[in-house]
Amino acid sequence: MRAARLPVVTVVATAAALTAVTGCTQKSEADDDRTIQVTAADSTCETSVASVPAGHVTLKIENKGSKATEVEILFPDDRIVSEKENIGPGTKYTLTAEVKAGDYEIACLPGMKGHGIRQKLSVTGEAAAARDPRLDKAVAAYRAYAETQADETLPKAEAFAAAVKAGDVEAAKKAYALSRIGWERTEPVAESFGDIDPKVDVREDGLETGQKWTGWHRLEKALWHDGRIGAEEKALADQLVTDLKDWQSRVGTAEITPTSMANGAKELLDEVATGKVTGEEERYSHTDLVDFKANVEGAQKSYELLKPVAQENDKALTAELDAQFAELNALLDHYRADSGSYVFTSYDKVGDADRKKLSDAVNALAEPLSKLAAAVVVK
């Protein structure tokens, strides 16, 4: 789940005026030409360069503000090339991405809302090295996976919507979590479009000023908190299906690279850490563990596709990732009704000590997973 992108006033500096407008830092001689220092604060977003050569780039991000922030590389039409959410105050993060020649923007989103504060980025020339054919194969396989997940989600979402429109609260409750699995497995791809996620997966506390609340969580509240289905909810069920069909039609056109797959896997673990483990994502239905499992499956799919190259470049890293994925999956299995099912313990029945174990396992996996993007960069 990401914040909405509504029309707001943004700060965009031209390349010529970059230093004057933002007070951005100058590139040091120690930096290579593929590294961008990004300093985020509550009202500024400073970048060290306005142009980089095509290929792999590294964003060295530091949040000097008082709010958690998000940093994105964006196409001019707001599609996301790569991103890192939930960068806490006083923390640093390294983001590896792959960019082709063209015009982009780097955005910092203090509080992780709105269009953010933006800087122009020009990418020139051609990538220095050809991509490993195994990575092209991984990208093609992941694209097919994302399309399959969207295709399989639609009938489940339609069944959920049909139950809502029939006024059958219990049937709608049973269909709710299952309708979300494919979305949760591939959420970074949906988020890359910028406008779909806020329509279908925003929580009430994530709404922008003036944004109408639509999507799964609006209906979740009606079903579990309000215990009723009215005309508005029936209309919202139809809207959910319409928006998911839009996602389905666009998912095949998403910009996918090996590094975006790796970064997306890490983002799925971050989604678990900030929403599922805390119980905030499914605060009414308490079906968080279904989302949790789907996020882990999606992250593992990206990893498994990238593993042949990552293992060659960093065998110790892949050994650690194998072990941590196995440990987290085994822990989740304790809460499953039976092997292979998506019936999990209601999360409000999971005590603090067990939540801590889940959180620790997520963090243990997230740390090595944050290194996967660098491990698939051509050496």
XYZ file of C-alpha atoms in Angstrom:
379
model
C 0.000 0.000 0.000
C 1.392 3.380 -0.982
C 0.243 6.961 -0.590
C -1.988 8.502 -3.223
C -0.682 10.719 -5.983
C -3.023 13.670 -6.175
C -2.285 16.957 -7.951
C -0.195 19.017 -5.566
C 2.354 21.776 -5.871
C 5.778 20.255 -6.428
C 9.260 21.666 -6.286
C 11.224 20.903 -9.454
C 14.635 22.381 -10.118
C 16.133 22.590 -13.597
C 19.544 21.084 -14.163
C 21.051 24.534 -14.681
C 19.653 25.897 -11.430
C 20.049 22.742 -9.367
C 22.612 24.054 -6.896
C 21.062 27.515 -6.553
C 17.552 26.258 -5.875
C 18.276 23.359 -3.570
C 21.667 24.116 -2.157
C 22.601 20.638 -3.311
C 25.975 19.193 -2.539
C 28.687 19.170 -5.150
C 29.956 15.892 -6.494
C 33.213 14.933 -4.792
C 36.203 13.551 -6.670
C 35.790 10.338 -4.693
C 32.351 9.694 -6.207
C 32.133 7.787 -9.464
C 29.926 9.002 -12.296
C 27.195 6.468 -11.463
C 26.643 7.512 -7.847
C 24.090 10.110 -6.793
C 24.100 11.447 -3.254
C 20.496 12.177 -2.222
C 19.944 14.183 0.957
C 16.289 14.251 1.978
C 14.776 16.549 4.602
C 11.308 17.773 5.534
C 11.238 20.496 2.862
C 14.248 19.836 0.625
C 15.627 17.130 -1.635
C 19.260 17.627 -2.553
C 21.002 15.637 -5.277
C 24.723 15.676 -6.028
C 24.475 15.495 -9.829
C 21.935 16.274 -12.522
C 23.231 13.806 -15.123
C 24.521 10.224 -15.128
C 25.446 7.735 -17.852
C 22.961 5.024 -18.772
C 23.172 1.696 -17.012
C 23.350 0.945 -13.312
C 23.249 3.896 -10.929
C 23.546 4.010 -7.170
C 21.577 6.391 -4.975
C 23.267 7.021 -1.619
C 20.295 8.295 0.368
C 20.370 10.053 3.723
C 17.247 11.297 5.498
C 18.094 14.366 7.571
C 14.456 15.228 8.174
C 12.147 14.547 11.103
C 9.739 12.332 9.118
C 10.047 8.971 7.394
C 10.558 9.605 3.709
C 10.404 7.828 0.371
C 12.844 8.357 -2.501
C 11.921 7.474 -6.079
C 13.378 7.589 -9.577
C 10.506 8.502 -11.887
C 9.733 8.660 -15.577
C 8.193 11.989 -16.715
C 4.726 10.375 -16.646
C 5.190 9.427 -12.950
C 5.813 5.729 -13.531
C 8.320 4.530 -10.975
C 11.662 3.159 -12.133
C 12.804 2.316 -8.625
C 12.021 3.434 -5.093
C 12.719 3.024 -1.415
C 9.943 3.664 1.098
C 10.079 4.156 4.868
C 13.538 5.667 5.184
C 13.451 6.750 8.804
C 14.777 10.044 10.193
C 18.536 9.982 10.591
C 18.983 6.815 8.530
C 20.784 6.004 5.283
C 20.018 3.607 2.454
C 21.732 2.583 -0.778
C 19.466 2.007 -3.777
C 20.799 0.383 -6.952
C 18.765 0.915 -10.122
C 19.047 0.501 -13.886
C 18.166 3.419 -16.176
C 18.163 3.896 -19.925
C 18.969 7.164 -21.699
C 16.265 9.780 -21.186
C 14.827 12.309 -18.786
C 13.820 11.364 -15.260
C 13.134 12.904 -11.881
C 14.331 12.007 -8.411
C 11.601 12.628 -5.828
C 11.758 12.789 -2.039
C 8.386 12.350 -0.293
C 8.575 13.549 3.338
C 5.881 11.734 5.277
C 5.519 9.457 2.202
C 2.610 11.449 0.779
C 1.998 13.642 -2.244
C 4.180 14.183 -5.306
C 7.158 15.194 -3.233
C 10.105 17.469 -3.859
C 11.749 16.710 -7.171
C 15.000 17.142 -9.027
C 15.627 16.640 -12.731
C 17.901 13.801 -13.791
C 19.269 13.375 -17.303
C 20.558 9.945 -18.328
C 22.826 9.922 -21.356
C 24.527 7.458 -23.674
C 24.282 3.695 -23.683
C 24.874 1.202 -20.891
C 28.557 0.366 -20.563
C 28.037 -3.389 -20.497
C 25.516 -5.715 -22.064
C 23.122 -7.373 -19.632
C 23.723 -11.012 -18.777
C 21.277 -13.079 -20.905
C 20.257 -14.921 -17.747
C 18.945 -11.635 -16.364
C 16.929 -10.991 -19.516
C 15.416 -14.438 -19.002
C 14.656 -13.574 -15.369
C 12.915 -10.346 -16.367
C 10.791 -12.141 -18.971
C 9.827 -14.833 -16.471
C 8.944 -12.283 -13.809
C 6.806 -10.298 -16.253
C 4.913 -13.489 -17.098
C 4.520 -14.186 -13.372
C 3.105 -10.695 -12.723
C 0.660 -11.054 -15.606
C -0.464 -14.461 -14.339
C -1.044 -13.063 -10.853
C -3.204 -10.296 -12.285
C -5.137 -12.739 -14.455
C -5.775 -15.029 -11.482
C -6.795 -12.146 -9.233
C -9.660 -10.940 -11.416
C -12.052 -13.887 -10.984
C -11.385 -13.906 -7.232
C -12.044 -10.178 -7.030
C -15.195 -10.606 -9.094
C -16.398 -13.320 -6.691
C -15.723 -10.984 -3.763
C -17.551 -8.137 -5.500
C -20.497 -10.391 -6.356
C -20.889 -11.329 -2.687
C -20.800 -7.675 -1.688
C -23.381 -6.751 -4.319
C -25.600 -9.616 -3.157
C -25.455 -8.200 0.364
C -23.971 -11.458 1.655
C -21.617 -10.291 4.403
C -20.339 -13.758 5.349
C -19.634 -14.810 1.760
C -17.849 -11.527 1.131
C -15.711 -12.044 4.238
C -14.672 -15.505 3.025
C -13.744 -14.168 -0.414
C -11.923 -11.043 0.771
C -8.423 -12.290 1.657
C -8.219 -14.710 -1.273
C -8.982 -11.884 -3.686
C -5.851 -10.045 -2.519
C -3.176 -12.742 -2.869
C -2.054 -12.039 -6.441
C -1.982 -8.319 -5.771
C 0.126 -8.739 -2.643
C 2.593 -11.014 -4.428
C 3.334 -8.403 -7.098
C 2.437 -5.107 -5.433
C 5.663 -3.282 -6.448
C 4.674 -3.711 -10.111
C 1.247 -2.199 -9.463
C 2.812 0.602 -7.437
C 5.124 1.450 -10.331
C 2.169 2.979 -12.196
C 1.515 5.424 -9.371
C -2.253 5.779 -9.714
C -3.684 2.270 -9.254
C -2.568 1.348 -5.735
C -4.221 4.387 -4.068
C -7.534 3.396 -5.647
C -7.571 -0.233 -4.571
C -5.312 -0.709 -1.541
C -5.122 2.506 0.493
C -5.948 2.429 4.200
C -8.016 5.174 5.770
C -5.006 6.742 7.471
C -3.153 6.843 4.145
C -5.670 9.056 2.366
C -4.587 12.384 0.943
C -6.659 15.495 1.621
C -9.713 15.377 -0.635
C -9.186 11.769 -1.717
C -12.246 9.537 -1.773
C -11.689 6.241 0.009
C -12.191 3.306 -2.364
C -10.866 -0.228 -2.714
C -10.421 -3.315 -0.600
C -9.883 -1.669 2.774
C -12.939 0.546 2.480
C -14.994 -2.608 1.946
C -13.084 -4.427 4.680
C -14.235 -1.808 7.173
C -17.841 -2.086 5.992
C -17.816 -5.861 6.377
C -16.019 -6.328 9.694
C -16.439 -3.023 11.491
C -19.824 -1.785 10.292
C -21.307 -5.218 9.580
C -23.424 -3.953 6.727
C -23.468 -3.502 2.963
C -25.280 -0.536 1.471
C -25.667 0.996 -1.956
C -22.339 2.803 -1.661
C -20.470 -0.407 -0.841
C -22.080 -2.200 -3.784
C -20.942 0.586 -6.097
C -17.449 0.428 -4.609
C -17.319 -3.316 -5.291
C -17.914 -2.632 -8.979
C -15.281 0.116 -8.905
C -12.749 -2.254 -7.355
C -13.190 -4.721 -10.214
C -12.894 -1.903 -12.762
C -9.663 -0.652 -11.198
C -8.210 -4.154 -11.022
C -9.015 -4.679 -14.701
C -7.039 -1.502 -15.371
C -4.130 -3.018 -13.431
C -4.478 -6.262 -15.384
C -4.392 -4.427 -18.718
C -1.273 -2.455 -17.810
C 0.850 -4.937 -15.882
C 2.444 -6.326 -19.053
C 3.780 -2.861 -19.925
C 5.504 -2.264 -16.581
C 9.147 -1.237 -16.652
C 10.919 -4.257 -15.148
C 14.670 -4.652 -14.737
C 16.763 -7.058 -12.672
C 17.405 -4.330 -10.096
C 13.731 -3.344 -9.918
C 12.913 -7.010 -9.256
C 15.474 -7.114 -6.455
C 14.367 -3.789 -4.989
C 10.746 -4.877 -5.300
C 11.494 -8.016 -3.295
C 12.921 -5.846 -0.521
C 9.892 -3.523 -0.714
C 7.597 -6.509 -0.178
C 9.482 -7.353 3.011
C 9.217 -3.711 4.065
C 5.452 -3.929 3.474
C 5.375 -6.866 5.884
C 7.456 -5.061 8.484
C 5.474 -1.813 8.425
C 1.936 -3.114 7.900
C 1.426 -6.830 8.340
C 3.535 -7.568 11.437
C 1.998 -4.566 13.186
C -1.560 -5.610 12.311
C -2.268 -2.261 10.658
C -2.889 -3.536 7.122
C -5.927 -5.698 7.881
C -7.018 -3.941 11.051
C -10.671 -5.016 10.730
C -10.478 -8.480 9.129
C -7.227 -9.554 10.842
C -6.279 -11.490 7.709
C -2.760 -10.030 7.839
C -1.038 -13.417 7.672
C -2.544 -14.123 4.239
C -1.055 -10.858 2.951
C 2.165 -11.627 4.831
C 2.553 -15.001 3.121
C 1.751 -13.552 -0.307
C 4.351 -10.786 0.155
C 6.984 -13.377 1.081
C 6.053 -15.551 -1.906
C 6.389 -12.599 -4.269
C 9.754 -11.629 -2.828
C 10.982 -15.207 -3.058
C 9.867 -15.479 -6.681
C 11.996 -12.472 -7.641
C 14.931 -13.854 -5.699
C 14.723 -17.337 -7.217
C 14.677 -15.887 -10.739
C 17.732 -13.712 -10.010
C 19.574 -16.326 -7.972
C 21.730 -17.858 -10.768
C 23.511 -14.550 -11.337
C 23.454 -13.417 -7.712
C 24.958 -16.726 -6.599
C 27.803 -16.381 -9.059
C 28.543 -12.862 -7.815
C 27.951 -13.411 -4.084
C 27.605 -17.033 -3.023
C 27.546 -16.170 0.687
C 24.620 -13.819 0.150
C 22.483 -16.398 -1.643
C 23.269 -19.005 1.003
C 22.041 -16.598 3.673
C 18.927 -15.720 1.682
C 18.091 -19.404 1.181
C 18.342 -19.994 4.917
C 16.350 -16.929 5.919
C 13.536 -17.571 3.421
C 13.299 -21.159 4.694
C 13.187 -20.025 8.311
C 10.499 -17.392 7.696
C 8.341 -19.772 5.659
C 8.612 -22.452 8.346
C 7.522 -19.919 10.962
C 4.521 -18.864 8.873
C 3.518 -22.499 8.418
C 2.838 -22.694 12.160
C -0.142 -20.425 11.578
C -1.603 -22.276 8.555
C -4.614 -24.535 8.818
C -2.872 -27.062 6.559
C -0.053 -27.189 4.047
C -0.773 -25.245 0.886
C -3.922 -23.551 2.186
C -4.434 -19.837 2.640
C -6.380 -20.252 5.843
C -4.250 -18.659 8.541
C -4.747 -17.839 12.207
C -6.625 -14.585 12.691
C -3.921 -12.066 13.502
C -5.702 -10.713 16.562
C -5.117 -14.186 18.066
C -1.341 -13.910 17.617
C 0.242 -12.686 20.846
C 2.971 -10.102 21.266
C 5.721 -12.679 21.778
C 4.812 -14.508 18.569
C 4.539 -11.223 16.674
C 8.041 -10.411 17.869
C 9.301 -13.736 16.464
C 7.691 -12.947 13.119
C 9.149 -9.447 13.133
C 12.628 -10.737 13.953
C 12.425 -13.274 11.106
C 11.332 -10.572 8.655
C 14.185 -8.299 9.712
C 16.674 -11.166 9.442
C 15.608 -11.713 5.824
C 15.268 -8.033 4.909
C 18.879 -7.205 5.709
C 20.521 -9.602 3.189
C 17.685 -9.013 0.707
C 18.663 -5.333 0.622
C 21.958 -6.464 -0.975
C 20.371 -8.452 -3.809
C 20.198 -5.589 -6.298
C 23.924 -4.939 -6.012
C 24.590 -8.659 -6.425
C 22.929 -8.774 -9.852
C 24.784 -5.774 -11.236
C 27.204 -6.761 -14.009
C 30.657 -7.112 -12.506
